[in-house]
mmCIF file of C-alpha atoms in Angstrom:
data_model
loop_
_atom_site.group_PDB
_atom_site.id
_atom_site.type_symbol
_atom_site.label_atom_id
_atom_site.label_comp_id
_atom_site.label_asym_id
_atom_site.label_seq_id
_atom_site.Cartn_x
_atom_site.Cartn_y
_atom_site.Cartn_z
ATOM 1 C CA UNK A 24 -18.689 -1.778 -5.005
ATOM 2 C CA UNK A 25 -17.736 1.597 -6.395
ATOM 3 C CA UNK A 26 -13.934 1.564 -6.688
ATOM 4 C CA UNK A 27 -11.946 4.306 -8.418
ATOM 5 C CA UNK A 28 -8.212 4.402 -9.089
ATOM 6 C CA UNK A 29 -6.412 7.733 -9.572
ATOM 7 C CA UNK A 30 -2.920 7.974 -11.065
ATOM 8 C CA UNK A 31 -0.795 10.659 -9.378
ATOM 9 C CA UNK A 32 0.756 13.472 -11.436
ATOM 10 C CA UNK A 33 4.226 12.703 -12.787
ATOM 11 C CA UNK A 34 5.818 15.032 -10.218
ATOM 12 C CA UNK A 35 4.605 12.719 -7.432
ATOM 13 C CA UNK A 36 5.196 9.343 -9.077
ATOM 14 C CA UNK A 37 8.387 8.814 -7.044
ATOM 15 C CA UNK A 38 6.355 9.062 -3.810
ATOM 16 C CA UNK A 39 2.872 7.793 -4.571
ATOM 17 C CA UNK A 40 1.746 4.699 -6.433
ATOM 18 C CA UNK A 41 -1.877 5.816 -6.626
ATOM 19 C CA UNK A 42 -4.872 7.355 -4.895
ATOM 20 C CA UNK A 43 -8.060 5.323 -4.644
ATOM 21 C CA UNK A 44 -11.590 5.504 -3.273
ATOM 22 C CA UNK A 45 -14.190 2.854 -2.592
ATOM 23 C CA UNK A 46 -17.772 2.508 -1.385
ATOM 24 C CA UNK A 47 -19.386 -0.805 -0.409
ATOM 25 C CA UNK A 48 -23.058 -1.581 -1.127
ATOM 26 C CA UNK A 49 -25.433 -4.185 0.269
ATOM 27 C CA UNK A 50 -25.245 -6.305 -2.888
ATOM 28 C CA UNK A 51 -21.451 -6.615 -2.444
ATOM 29 C CA UNK A 52 -21.837 -8.795 0.654
ATOM 30 C CA UNK A 53 -22.031 -12.523 -0.039
ATOM 31 C CA UNK A 54 -20.505 -13.413 3.362
ATOM 32 C CA UNK A 55 -19.600 -11.584 6.564
ATOM 33 C CA UNK A 56 -16.047 -10.785 5.455
ATOM 34 C CA UNK A 57 -13.767 -10.199 2.487
ATOM 35 C CA UNK A 58 -10.040 -10.764 2.077
ATOM 36 C CA UNK A 59 -7.340 -8.191 1.368
ATOM 37 C CA UNK A 60 -4.268 -9.522 -0.414
ATOM 38 C CA UNK A 61 -0.851 -7.984 0.474
ATOM 39 C CA UNK A 62 0.586 -5.739 -2.228
ATOM 40 C CA UNK A 63 3.814 -4.513 -0.600
ATOM 41 C CA UNK A 64 2.624 -0.949 -0.052
ATOM 42 C CA UNK A 65 1.818 1.314 2.896
ATOM 43 C CA UNK A 66 -1.351 3.399 2.787
ATOM 44 C CA UNK A 67 -2.968 6.387 4.457
ATOM 45 C CA UNK A 68 -6.693 5.579 4.692
ATOM 46 C CA UNK A 69 -9.399 8.196 5.372
ATOM 47 C CA UNK A 70 -12.849 6.893 6.262
ATOM 48 C CA UNK A 71 -15.637 8.960 4.712
ATOM 49 C CA UNK A 72 -18.379 6.820 6.212
ATOM 50 C CA UNK A 73 -18.149 4.017 8.749
ATOM 51 C CA UNK A 74 -15.068 1.972 9.589
ATOM 52 C CA UNK A 75 -13.731 -1.488 8.935
ATOM 53 C CA UNK A 76 -12.182 -4.202 11.052
ATOM 54 C CA UNK A 77 -9.109 -6.118 9.897
ATOM 55 C CA UNK A 78 -8.382 -9.579 11.296
ATOM 56 C CA UNK A 79 -4.984 -11.169 10.674
ATOM 57 C CA UNK A 80 -5.589 -14.632 12.103
ATOM 58 C CA UNK A 81 -2.128 -15.944 11.256
ATOM 59 C CA UNK A 82 -0.420 -13.269 13.370
ATOM 60 C CA UNK A 83 -3.232 -12.972 15.942
ATOM 61 C CA UNK A 84 -3.639 -9.270 15.114
ATOM 62 C CA UNK A 85 -6.943 -7.384 15.032
ATOM 63 C CA UNK A 86 -7.179 -3.730 14.078
ATOM 64 C CA UNK A 87 -9.969 -1.206 13.637
ATOM 65 C CA UNK A 88 -9.487 1.184 10.716
ATOM 66 C CA UNK A 89 -11.427 4.344 11.531
ATOM 67 C CA UNK A 90 -11.130 8.080 10.841
ATOM 68 C CA UNK A 91 -7.593 8.306 9.410
ATOM 69 C CA UNK A 92 -5.058 5.505 9.708
ATOM 70 C CA UNK A 93 -1.608 4.638 8.405
ATOM 71 C CA UNK A 94 -1.555 0.975 7.385
ATOM 72 C CA UNK A 95 1.835 -0.705 7.038
ATOM 73 C CA UNK A 96 2.567 -3.577 4.605
ATOM 74 C CA UNK A 97 1.469 -7.075 5.613
ATOM 75 C CA UNK A 98 2.585 -10.510 4.457
ATOM 76 C CA UNK A 99 -0.507 -12.693 4.246
ATOM 77 C CA UNK A 100 -4.156 -12.274 3.326
ATOM 78 C CA UNK A 101 -6.260 -10.722 6.082
ATOM 79 C CA UNK A 102 -9.999 -10.780 6.701
ATOM 80 C CA UNK A 103 -11.877 -7.484 6.489
ATOM 81 C CA UNK A 104 -15.276 -6.947 8.108
ATOM 82 C CA UNK A 105 -17.314 -3.930 7.019
ATOM 83 C CA UNK A 106 -20.900 -2.815 6.497
ATOM 84 C CA UNK A 107 -22.844 -1.439 3.516
ATOM 85 C CA UNK A 108 -22.119 2.226 2.737
ATOM 86 C CA UNK A 109 -18.641 1.984 4.236
ATOM 87 C CA UNK A 110 -16.542 4.340 2.122
ATOM 88 C CA UNK A 111 -12.989 5.631 2.179
ATOM 89 C CA UNK A 112 -10.262 7.486 0.302
ATOM 90 C CA UNK A 113 -6.654 6.316 0.422
ATOM 91 C CA UNK A 114 -3.117 7.133 -0.683
ATOM 92 C CA UNK A 115 -0.897 4.189 -1.614
ATOM 93 C CA UNK A 116 2.747 5.135 -1.119
ATOM 94 C CA UNK A 117 5.771 3.676 -2.809
ATOM 95 C CA UNK A 118 7.623 1.643 -0.158
ATOM 96 C CA UNK A 119 10.926 3.474 -0.533
ATOM 97 C CA UNK A 120 9.224 6.877 -0.041
ATOM 98 C CA UNK A 121 8.051 6.380 3.536
ATOM 99 C CA UNK A 122 11.370 7.349 5.138
ATOM 100 C CA UNK A 123 11.286 10.785 3.501
ATOM 101 C CA UNK A 124 7.553 11.302 4.068
ATOM 102 C CA UNK A 125 7.423 10.308 7.745
ATOM 103 C CA UNK A 126 11.003 10.428 9.044
ATOM 104 C CA UNK A 127 10.777 6.722 9.913
ATOM 105 C CA UNK A 128 11.481 3.757 7.665
ATOM 106 C CA UNK A 129 8.921 1.016 7.186
ATOM 107 C CA UNK A 130 11.373 -1.406 8.783
ATOM 108 C CA UNK A 131 11.081 0.554 12.040
ATOM 109 C CA UNK A 132 7.276 0.694 12.044
ATOM 110 C CA UNK A 133 6.384 -2.529 13.842
ATOM 111 C CA UNK A 134 2.618 -2.081 14.220
ATOM 112 C CA UNK A 135 0.070 -3.052 11.519
ATOM 113 C CA UNK A 136 -1.851 0.218 11.930
ATOM 114 C CA UNK A 137 -1.018 3.646 13.364
ATOM 115 C CA UNK A 138 -3.190 6.738 13.820
ATOM 116 C CA UNK A 139 -2.122 8.917 10.902
ATOM 117 C CA UNK A 140 -1.763 11.825 13.335
ATOM 118 C CA UNK A 141 1.286 10.031 14.769
ATOM 119 C CA UNK A 142 2.935 9.490 11.405
ATOM 120 C CA UNK A 143 1.880 12.351 9.101
ATOM 121 C CA UNK A 144 -0.088 14.858 11.237
ATOM 122 C CA UNK A 145 -0.353 17.645 8.633
ATOM 123 C CA UNK A 146 -1.808 15.293 6.014
ATOM 124 C CA UNK A 147 -4.207 13.873 8.614
ATOM 125 C CA UNK A 148 -5.469 17.346 9.532
ATOM 126 C CA UNK A 149 -5.871 18.409 5.906
ATOM 127 C CA UNK A 150 -7.862 15.376 4.801
ATOM 128 C CA UNK A 151 -10.006 14.984 7.919
ATOM 129 C CA UNK A 152 -11.042 18.655 7.839
ATOM 130 C CA UNK A 153 -12.385 17.997 4.358
ATOM 131 C CA UNK A 154 -14.036 14.738 5.448
ATOM 132 C CA UNK A 155 -15.869 16.579 8.244
ATOM 133 C CA UNK A 156 -17.170 19.031 5.629
ATOM 134 C CA UNK A 157 -18.591 16.069 3.633
ATOM 135 C CA UNK A 158 -16.276 16.874 0.716
ATOM 136 C CA UNK A 159 -16.263 14.506 -2.254
ATOM 137 C CA UNK A 160 -13.519 11.979 -2.859
ATOM 138 C CA UNK A 161 -12.301 13.995 -5.846
ATOM 139 C CA UNK A 162 -12.059 17.167 -3.753
ATOM 140 C CA UNK A 163 -10.079 15.400 -1.023
ATOM 141 C CA UNK A 164 -7.693 13.821 -3.513
ATOM 142 C CA UNK A 165 -7.107 17.120 -5.335
ATOM 143 C CA UNK A 166 -6.319 18.814 -2.012
ATOM 144 C CA UNK A 167 -3.890 16.052 -1.071
ATOM 145 C CA UNK A 168 -2.141 16.284 -4.432
ATOM 146 C CA UNK A 169 -1.592 20.013 -3.914
ATOM 147 C CA UNK A 170 -0.302 19.362 -0.400
ATOM 148 C CA UNK A 171 2.187 16.735 -1.604
ATOM 149 C CA UNK A 172 3.375 19.000 -4.411
ATOM 150 C CA UNK A 173 4.103 21.790 -1.923
ATOM 151 C CA UNK A 174 6.245 19.465 0.203
ATOM 152 C CA UNK A 175 8.787 19.071 -2.629
ATOM 153 C CA UNK A 176 9.978 15.785 -1.154
ATOM 154 C CA UNK A 177 12.811 14.069 -2.983
ATOM 155 C CA UNK A 178 13.678 10.474 -2.202
ATOM 156 C CA UNK A 179 17.149 9.964 -0.824
ATOM 157 C CA UNK A 180 16.770 6.261 -1.227
ATOM 158 C CA UNK A 181 19.323 3.561 -1.708
ATOM 159 C CA UNK A 182 19.781 3.355 -5.495
ATOM 160 C CA UNK A 183 20.207 -0.419 -5.400
ATOM 161 C CA UNK A 184 17.009 -0.891 -3.403
ATOM 162 C CA UNK A 185 15.086 1.324 -5.822
ATOM 163 C CA UNK A 186 16.441 -0.637 -8.786
ATOM 164 C CA UNK A 187 15.508 -3.928 -7.137
ATOM 165 C CA UNK A 188 11.928 -2.718 -6.609
ATOM 166 C CA UNK A 189 11.740 -1.480 -10.206
ATOM 167 C CA UNK A 190 12.952 -4.800 -11.607
ATOM 168 C CA UNK A 191 10.739 -6.918 -9.370
ATOM 169 C CA UNK A 192 7.649 -5.022 -10.533
ATOM 170 C CA UNK A 193 8.746 -5.043 -14.189
ATOM 171 C CA UNK A 194 9.535 -8.789 -14.051
ATOM 172 C CA UNK A 195 6.346 -9.597 -12.113
ATOM 173 C CA UNK A 196 8.233 -10.998 -9.141
ATOM 174 C CA UNK A 197 10.485 -13.312 -11.120
ATOM 175 C CA UNK A 198 13.983 -12.222 -10.116
ATOM 176 C CA UNK A 199 17.199 -14.005 -9.165
ATOM 177 C CA UNK A 200 18.387 -12.261 -6.006
ATOM 178 C CA UNK A 201 21.909 -13.681 -6.164
ATOM 179 C CA UNK A 202 22.278 -12.696 -9.811
ATOM 180 C CA UNK A 203 21.046 -9.199 -8.983
ATOM 181 C CA UNK A 204 23.598 -8.862 -6.168
ATOM 182 C CA UNK A 205 26.398 -10.091 -8.415
ATOM 183 C CA UNK A 206 25.434 -7.563 -11.082
ATOM 184 C CA UNK A 207 25.669 -4.699 -8.571
ATOM 185 C CA UNK A 208 28.667 -6.173 -6.784
ATOM 186 C CA UNK A 209 27.031 -6.169 -3.357
ATOM 187 C CA UNK A 210 26.678 -8.887 -0.751
ATOM 188 C CA UNK A 211 23.256 -10.505 -0.385
ATOM 189 C CA UNK A 212 23.164 -9.583 3.316
ATOM 190 C CA UNK A 213 23.746 -5.906 2.434
ATOM 191 C CA UNK A 214 20.747 -5.871 0.094
ATOM 192 C CA UNK A 215 18.739 -7.731 2.727
ATOM 193 C CA UNK A 216 19.568 -5.211 5.465
ATOM 194 C CA UNK A 217 18.983 -2.077 3.363
ATOM 195 C CA UNK A 218 15.804 -3.415 1.752
ATOM 196 C CA UNK A 219 14.291 -4.477 5.078
ATOM 197 C CA UNK A 220 15.085 -1.093 6.599
ATOM 198 C CA UNK A 221 13.416 0.897 3.817
ATOM 199 C CA UNK A 222 10.437 -1.327 2.995
ATOM 200 C CA UNK A 223 9.782 -3.576 5.990
ATOM 201 C CA UNK A 224 10.136 -6.641 3.719
ATOM 202 C CA UNK A 225 13.035 -8.901 2.878
ATOM 203 C CA UNK A 226 13.842 -8.926 -0.880
ATOM 204 C CA UNK A 227 12.481 -12.498 -1.118
ATOM 205 C CA UNK A 228 9.232 -11.583 0.664
ATOM 206 C CA UNK A 229 8.677 -8.541 -1.567
ATOM 207 C CA UNK A 230 9.305 -10.525 -4.755
ATOM 208 C CA UNK A 231 6.873 -13.173 -3.509
ATOM 209 C CA UNK A 232 4.133 -10.604 -2.864
ATOM 210 C CA UNK A 233 4.523 -9.071 -6.330
ATOM 211 C CA UNK A 234 4.616 -12.498 -7.995
ATOM 212 C CA UNK A 235 1.495 -13.645 -6.144
ATOM 213 C CA UNK A 236 -0.426 -10.500 -7.099
ATOM 214 C CA UNK A 237 0.466 -10.969 -10.754
ATOM 215 C CA UNK A 238 -0.656 -14.614 -10.710
ATOM 216 C CA UNK A 239 -3.837 -13.742 -8.837
ATOM 217 C CA UNK A 240 -4.721 -11.060 -11.396
ATOM 218 C CA UNK A 241 -4.253 -13.634 -14.168
ATOM 219 C CA UNK A 242 -6.574 -16.075 -12.410
ATOM 220 C CA UNK A 243 -9.236 -13.415 -11.802
ATOM 221 C CA UNK A 244 -9.135 -11.571 -15.107
ATOM 222 C CA UNK A 245 -7.827 -14.027 -17.693
ATOM 223 C CA UNK A 246 -10.315 -15.361 -20.268
ATOM 224 C CA UNK A 247 -8.797 -18.814 -19.736
ATOM 225 C CA UNK A 248 -10.041 -21.348 -17.217
ATOM 226 C CA UNK A 249 -8.283 -21.878 -13.874
ATOM 227 C CA UNK A 250 -6.867 -25.213 -15.088
ATOM 228 C CA UNK A 251 -5.419 -23.579 -18.205
#
């Protein structure tokens, strides 16, 4: 596997969590599928070579990711089937930025995958024109960065929702929702409604996803044994 992570320029950090690219090789395949763990983000994915098939058995949902797709957040691990030399470039958006980027909140996007042409047509055209020219991942990402910078999009997000997301990430998912609501003098149902509308998650679900990812990274990358 040849995975690369690209940090966006500071001017785009309120919209984009990261850019990334990946290529799969024959030696990466120990079984016929891999798992993708939910991370709370929505992504625009551009296939440079091949496609991949995503199977969410729990929700009986099966989706083909080909050409350019907009993938919404999901709540449980899903199986991914792909072949050697499958490669892609992707943009991982901050959840609270989707409303300003697409005109629709994540809470209103009820499908796991959309053709990117339906959600962000100008970005789809830009990136796919470069893909058809066999441009490198770096070239595509640089072009997308320039496109995003020209949009001059500012988030008109709910300040409380943004603060909740910031704290959940900083505290690795360990957050008392009732204490947070008391601190900001808002009702729990108000946070629930606004958070769901902007991110597609409930506050509890989002905190759980972030907490699980932190624990999983400790299991995978800690020098200690699993029992420890």
